[in-house]
CSV table of C-alpha atoms in Angstrom, one decimal:
chain,number,residue,atom,x,y,z
A,202,MET,CA,-0.4,-8.7,-18.5
A,203,ARG,CA,1.3,-5.8,-20.6
A,204,ARG,CA,3.1,-3.1,-20.3
A,205,LEU,CA,2.3,0.1,-21.6
A,206,PHE,CA,4.9,2.8,-19.8
A,207,PRO,CA,7.6,3.1,-19.6
A,208,LEU,CA,7.9,1.1,-23.0
A,209,GLU,CA,11.6,-1.0,-24.1
A,210,SER,CA,13.7,0.6,-26.1
A,211,PRO,CA,14.4,-1.8,-29.4
A,212,ALA,CA,17.6,-2.9,-27.9
A,213,SER,CA,16.0,-4.0,-24.9
A,214,SER,CA,13.0,-5.9,-26.4
A,215,SER,CA,15.5,-8.2,-28.7
A,216,SER,CA,17.8,-8.8,-25.9
A,217,SER,CA,17.0,-11.7,-23.6
A,218,ALA,CA,16.2,-9.5,-20.1
A,219,SER,CA,14.7,-6.0,-19.7
A,220,PRO,CA,16.9,-3.3,-18.1
A,221,SER,CA,13.5,-1.7,-16.9
A,222,LEU,CA,11.9,-4.6,-14.9
A,223,SER,CA,15.8,-4.9,-13.2
A,224,THR,CA,18.1,-3.2,-12.9
A,225,SER,CA,20.0,-5.7,-11.6
A,226,PRO,CA,22.4,-8.3,-14.1
A,227,SER,CA,21.4,-11.5,-12.7
A,228,ALA,CA,17.8,-10.9,-13.9
A,229,PRO,CA,16.4,-13.8,-15.0
A,230,ALA,CA,15.2,-14.2,-18.8
A,231,ARG,CA,12.0,-13.3,-19.4
A,232,ALA,CA,9.8,-12.8,-22.4
A,233,SER,CA,8.8,-8.9,-23.1
A,234,ALA,CA,7.1,-6.4,-20.4
A,235,GLN,CA,4.6,-5.4,-23.8
A,236,GLU,CA,3.6,-9.0,-24.6
A,237,ASP,CA,-0.1,-10.1,-23.4
A,238,ARG,CA,0.3,-12.4,-20.6
A,239,THR,CA,1.1,-13.1,-16.7
A,240,TRP,CA,3.3,-12.0,-15.5
A,241,GLU,CA,5.8,-14.0,-12.5
A,242,LEU,CA,5.8,-12.4,-9.2
A,243,ASP,CA,9.0,-11.8,-8.7
A,244,GLU,CA,8.8,-9.4,-11.9
A,245,LEU,CA,5.9,-7.3,-10.3
A,246,ALA,CA,8.3,-7.2,-7.4
A,247,GLU,CA,10.8,-5.9,-9.9
A,248,VAL,CA,8.3,-3.5,-10.8
A,249,TYR,CA,7.1,-2.2,-7.4
A,250,ALA,CA,10.7,-2.6,-5.0
A,251,TYR,CA,10.4,0.4,-3.3
A,252,PRO,CA,13.8,3.3,-3.4
A,253,GLU,CA,17.0,2.3,-2.3
A,254,GLU,CA,17.1,5.1,-0.2
A,255,PRO,CA,13.8,6.4,1.1
A,256,GLY,CA,12.7,9.9,2.2
A,257,PRO,CA,15.6,12.1,3.8
A,258,ALA,CA,13.0,13.7,6.0
A,259,ARG,CA,11.6,10.8,7.5
A,260,HIS,CA,13.8,8.2,6.4
A,261,ALA,CA,10.4,6.4,5.2
A,262,TRP,CA,9.0,5.7,2.1
A,263,LEU,CA,4.8,5.8,2.0
A,264,ARG,CA,3.1,4.7,-1.3
A,265,ALA,CA,-0.9,4.1,-1.0
A,266,ASN,CA,-2.7,0.9,-3.3
A,267,MET,CA,-6.2,1.9,-4.1
A,268,VAL,CA,-8.9,0.9,-6.4
A,269,SER,CA,-11.1,3.0,-8.6
A,270,SER,CA,-13.9,2.9,-11.2
A,271,LEU,CA,-14.3,4.7,-14.1
A,272,ASP,CA,-16.9,7.1,-12.0
A,273,GLY,CA,-14.6,8.0,-9.2
A,274,ALA,CA,-15.8,5.2,-6.6
A,275,ALA,CA,-13.4,4.1,-4.2
A,276,HIS,CA,-15.8,0.8,-3.3
A,277,HIS,CA,-19.0,-0.6,-4.2
A,278,ASP,CA,-21.0,-1.5,-1.0
A,279,GLY,CA,-18.8,-0.5,1.6
A,280,ARG,CA,-16.0,-2.5,0.0
A,281,SER,CA,-13.0,-2.5,-2.9
A,282,GLN,CA,-13.2,-6.0,-3.7
A,283,PRO,CA,-16.4,-5.7,-6.2
A,284,LEU,CA,-13.8,-3.1,-7.4
A,285,SER,CA,-11.0,-5.6,-8.0
A,286,SER,CA,-10.0,-8.4,-10.3
A,287,ASP,CA,-7.3,-10.9,-10.2
A,288,ALA,CA,-4.2,-8.7,-11.5
A,289,ASP,CA,-5.3,-6.3,-8.8
A,290,MET,CA,-5.2,-9.0,-6.3
A,291,ARG,CA,-1.6,-10.3,-7.5
A,292,ILE,CA,-0.2,-6.8,-7.2
A,293,PHE,CA,-1.9,-6.0,-4.2
A,294,GLY,CA,-0.2,-9.4,-2.6
A,295,THR,CA,2.9,-8.4,-4.0
A,296,LEU,CA,2.8,-4.5,-2.6
A,297,ARG,CA,2.2,-5.9,0.8
A,298,GLY,CA,5.2,-8.9,0.2
A,299,LEU,CA,7.3,-6.0,-0.7
A,300,ALA,CA,6.6,-3.8,2.7
A,301,ASP,CA,7.9,-3.2,6.0
A,302,ALA,CA,4.0,-2.3,7.3
A,303,VAL,CA,0.8,-1.8,5.9
A,304,VAL,CA,-0.9,0.9,7.2
A,305,VAL,CA,-4.7,1.1,7.3
A,306,GLY,CA,-7.3,3.6,9.0
A,307,ALA,CA,-9.8,2.1,11.7
A,308,GLU,CA,-13.3,2.7,9.7
A,309,THR,CA,-11.0,0.7,6.8
A,310,VAL,CA,-10.4,-2.6,9.5
A,311,ARG,CA,-14.2,-2.8,10.3
A,312,GLN,CA,-15.7,-2.6,6.7
A,313,GLU,CA,-13.3,-4.8,5.3
A,314,GLY,CA,-12.7,-7.6,7.7
A,315,TYR,CA,-9.2,-7.0,8.0
A,316,ARG,CA,-7.1,-9.8,8.8
A,317,PRO,CA,-3.0,-10.4,9.6
A,318,ALA,CA,-0.6,-10.8,6.7
A,319,ARG,CA,1.0,-13.6,5.4
A,320,ALA,CA,4.1,-15.2,4.9
A,321,ARG,CA,4.4,-15.9,1.1
A,322,GLU,CA,7.3,-18.6,0.0
A,323,ALA,CA,7.6,-16.1,-3.5
A,324,PHE,CA,9.0,-12.9,-1.5
A,325,ALA,CA,10.8,-15.2,1.3
A,326,ALA,CA,13.7,-14.6,-0.4
A,327,ARG,CA,13.7,-11.1,-0.9
A,328,ARG,CA,12.4,-10.5,2.3
A,329,ALA,CA,15.2,-11.7,4.7
A,330,ALA,CA,17.8,-10.3,1.8
A,331,LEU,CA,16.8,-7.2,2.9
A,332,GLY,CA,16.4,-8.1,6.8
A,333,GLN,CA,12.2,-8.0,6.7
A,334,GLY,CA,10.4,-10.3,9.1
A,335,PRO,CA,8.7,-13.1,6.9
A,336,ALA,CA,5.6,-10.8,6.9
A,337,PRO,CA,4.5,-7.1,7.3
A,338,ALA,CA,3.2,-5.6,10.2
A,339,ILE,CA,-1.0,-4.5,10.0
A,340,ALA,CA,-0.6,-1.2,11.1
A,341,VAL,CA,-3.6,0.6,12.8
A,342,VAL,CA,-4.4,4.2,13.1
A,343,SER,CA,-7.2,4.6,15.5
A,344,ALA,CA,-8.1,8.0,18.0
A,345,GLY,CA,-10.3,6.3,19.4
A,346,LEU,CA,-9.7,2.7,19.3
A,347,ASP,CA,-12.8,1.8,18.8
A,348,LEU,CA,-11.7,-1.5,17.8
A,349,ASP,CA,-13.2,-5.5,18.0
A,350,PHE,CA,-9.1,-6.6,19.7
A,351,SER,CA,-10.8,-10.5,19.6
A,352,LEU,CA,-10.2,-10.4,15.6
A,353,PRO,CA,-7.5,-12.6,14.5
A,354,LEU,CA,-6.0,-9.2,13.2
A,355,PHE,CA,-5.0,-8.5,17.5
A,356,THR,CA,-5.0,-12.1,18.5
A,357,GLU,CA,-3.5,-14.1,15.6
A,358,PRO,CA,-1.0,-12.3,13.8
A,359,LEU,CA,2.4,-13.8,12.7
A,360,VAL,CA,4.5,-10.3,13.7
A,361,PRO,CA,2.2,-8.3,16.6
A,362,THR,CA,-0.6,-5.5,14.9
A,363,LEU,CA,0.4,-2.2,15.9
A,364,VAL,CA,-1.7,0.2,16.7
A,365,LEU,CA,-1.3,4.2,16.3
A,366,THR,CA,-3.2,6.6,18.5
A,367,GLY,CA,-3.4,10.0,20.2
A,368,GLU,CA,-1.1,9.7,23.9
A,369,ASP,CA,-4.4,11.1,25.1
A,370,ALA,CA,-6.2,7.6,23.6
A,371,PRO,CA,-8.8,6.1,26.4
A,372,GLY,CA,-7.1,4.2,28.8
A,373,ASP,CA,-9.7,1.0,29.1
A,374,ARG,CA,-9.2,0.8,25.0
A,375,VAL,CA,-5.4,0.7,25.2
A,376,ALA,CA,-5.0,-1.9,27.9
A,377,ALA,CA,-7.8,-4.2,26.0
A,378,ALA,CA,-5.6,-3.3,22.8
A,379,ARG,CA,-2.2,-4.4,25.0
A,380,GLU,CA,-3.9,-6.9,26.2
A,381,ALA,CA,-5.0,-9.0,23.0
A,382,GLY,CA,-0.7,-8.6,22.0
A,383,ALA,CA,-1.1,-5.4,20.0
A,384,GLU,CA,1.5,-3.3,20.1
A,385,VAL,CA,0.5,0.7,20.8
A,386,LEU,CA,2.3,3.5,19.5
A,387,VAL,CA,1.1,7.0,20.4
A,388,ALA,CA,1.6,9.3,17.5
A,389,GLY,CA,-0.6,12.1,18.3
A,390,GLU,CA,-0.5,14.7,20.9
A,391,GLY,CA,-4.3,14.9,22.9
A,392,ARG,CA,-6.3,12.0,21.6
A,393,ARG,CA,-5.7,13.0,17.6
A,394,VAL,CA,-3.5,11.3,15.3
A,395,ASP,CA,-1.3,13.4,13.4
A,396,PRO,CA,-0.6,11.8,9.7
A,397,GLU,CA,2.8,13.7,9.5
A,398,ARG,CA,3.7,11.4,12.6
A,399,VAL,CA,2.8,8.2,12.0
A,400,PRO,CA,5.9,7.7,9.2
A,401,GLN,CA,7.9,9.2,11.8
A,402,VAL,CA,7.1,6.6,14.3
A,403,LEU,CA,7.1,3.4,12.4
A,404,ALA,CA,10.2,4.5,10.7
A,405,GLU,CA,12.1,4.7,14.7
A,406,ARG,CA,10.8,0.9,15.0
A,407,GLY,CA,12.8,0.0,11.7
A,408,LEU,CA,9.6,0.6,9.6
A,409,THR,CA,10.7,2.3,6.7
A,410,ARG,CA,9.0,0.2,3.7
A,411,LEU,CA,5.0,1.7,4.8
A,412,LEU,CA,1.8,0.5,2.8
A,413,THR,CA,-1.4,2.2,3.1
A,414,GLU,CA,-4.3,0.4,1.9
A,415,GLY,CA,-6.8,3.0,2.8
A,416,GLY,CA,-9.1,3.9,3.5
A,417,PRO,CA,-10.0,7.4,1.4
A,418,ARG,CA,-10.1,8.9,4.9
A,419,LEU,CA,-6.5,8.2,6.0
A,420,LEU,CA,-5.2,9.0,2.9
A,421,GLY,CA,-6.8,12.3,2.6
A,422,GLN,CA,-5.3,13.3,5.5
A,423,PHE,CA,-1.7,11.5,4.6
A,424,ALA,CA,-2.2,13.7,1.4
A,425,ALA,CA,-2.9,17.0,3.4
A,426,ALA,CA,0.0,15.9,5.4
A,427,GLY,CA,2.2,15.7,2.2
A,428,VAL,CA,3.2,12.6,3.4
A,429,LEU,CA,2.1,10.2,0.3
A,430,ASP,CA,5.3,9.3,-1.5
A,431,GLU,CA,3.6,7.6,-4.3
A,432,LEU,CA,0.3,6.4,-5.1
A,433,CYS,CA,-0.1,3.3,-6.8
A,434,LEU,CA,-3.9,2.7,-8.7
A,435,THR,CA,-5.6,0.6,-10.2
A,436,LEU,CA,-8.2,2.0,-12.3
A,437,ALA,CA,-11.5,-0.3,-12.9
A,438,PRO,CA,-13.5,-0.5,-16.1
A,439,MET,CA,-16.4,-0.3,-14.3
A,440,VAL,CA,-19.1,2.3,-13.3
A,441,ALA,CA,-20.0,2.1,-10.2
A,442,GLY,CA,-22.8,5.1,-9.3
A,443,GLY,CA,-23.9,5.5,-5.9
A,444,THR,CA,-22.3,8.5,-3.5
A,445,ALA,CA,-19.4,6.3,-2.7
A,446,ALA,CA,-16.0,8.2,-1.4
A,447,ARG,CA,-13.4,9.0,-3.8
A,448,ILE,CA,-10.0,7.3,-3.1
A,449,VAL,CA,-8.7,10.1,-1.3
A,450,ASN,CA,-10.9,12.2,0.7
A,451,GLY,CA,-10.0,14.4,3.7
A,452,PRO,CA,-9.1,18.3,4.6
A,453,ASP,CA,-8.4,20.8,1.7
A,454,MET,CA,-5.2,20.9,0.1
A,455,PRO,CA,-4.1,24.8,-1.0
A,456,LEU,CA,-3.0,23.4,-4.5
A,457,PRO,CA,-3.0,20.2,-6.1
A,458,GLU,CA,0.1,18.1,-5.8
A,459,ARG,CA,1.7,17.1,-8.8
A,460,PHE,CA,3.1,13.6,-8.8
A,461,VAL,CA,4.4,12.0,-12.3
A,462,LEU,CA,4.0,8.5,-13.3
A,463,ALA,CA,6.6,6.3,-13.5
A,464,SER,CA,4.9,2.7,-15.0
A,465,LEU,CA,1.2,1.8,-16.4
A,466,LEU,CA,0.1,-1.5,-16.8
A,467,GLU,CA,-2.7,-2.6,-18.4
A,468,GLU,CA,-5.1,-6.4,-18.0
A,469,ALA,CA,-8.3,-6.9,-19.2
A,470,GLY,CA,-9.3,-3.6,-19.3
A,471,PHE,CA,-7.8,-2.8,-16.0
A,472,LEU,CA,-5.5,-0.2,-15.7
A,473,PHE,CA,-2.4,-0.6,-13.3
A,474,SER,CA,-0.9,3.3,-12.7
A,475,ARG,CA,1.8,4.2,-10.5
A,476,TYR,CA,3.0,7.5,-9.4
A,477,HIS,CA,5.5,9.2,-7.6
A,478,ARG,CA,5.6,12.2,-6.1
A,479,ILE,CA,7.8,14.9,-7.5
C-alpha cells in the first residue's frame, strides 16, 4: 500500500516519522507513506481517525464505508465481498475498530449475513483511552423489523445490538427484538425511520463516532437528509456488469453535494479514498 494524497513534503519524508500520519509527537517512527508496503493497523488508524470535535449540529460524525466496481456496481450477486481485497478488509476492520457504532440497513443485514462486531487487540488501548467499549455496537435501521432475531447478531453480541425504528413499529416485532436482547430505539414518527434523527438518537447515547456500511438505499437516505459527513470509498479495479445499484441509491437531491478529498491510498490497483463534506 502507498499513499497518493496528500503527498509527503521533502522534510517529512526524510524524517523518522510522517506528521501527516499523526499529529502526536509520540508517534512511532515509520517508513515513508509513499513506499509500497504493508501498512500497520496503527498507521491506518491515524489516517482514518475521527475528528476530535464531531459535527456541532448533531454532536456526531457519520462516515460511510463502501466499495464500488469501475462501472459503478455496489455489489456483485447481492454481496460486496466479490469486489473487496485484503487491503480493503484491513481498512474495513480499522474503520470498525475506531467506531462507536456501525449503522446498517435491514436489507444489508439479511444479504450480508451480519454478525456482531468483535473486539480486536490492535485497537484495545486506543478504544480504552477514548472511553469506548471493547467493540462497536451494530445499529440496525429497520421500519418493519423484518429481521431474524435468532441470529448471533442479536443473541450473542459483545455489546447489545441496537435497532432503530419508528414509534409505531409492529408491537410483536419490537417485543421479539427485546426478548432477543436487542435495544430498540425510536428514530422516527409513525412506522418511518427519519434518517436525520439517526445520528441524533445515537449521539444521545454517547455514540458519536458513527460508521455506516450501507446498503445503498440507507446511504442514499443519509445523503439526501444532509447528515453524511464523510465517505470512505474503495474503487475496485473490476468491471461487474449486471444491474447492481450504485453505492448511493435513494431520494433525489436538489443539487449534488460537494465533498473534498482528504486522503487517497492505493494497493494492487485498488484505490482507497476518503472524502469530507465541505
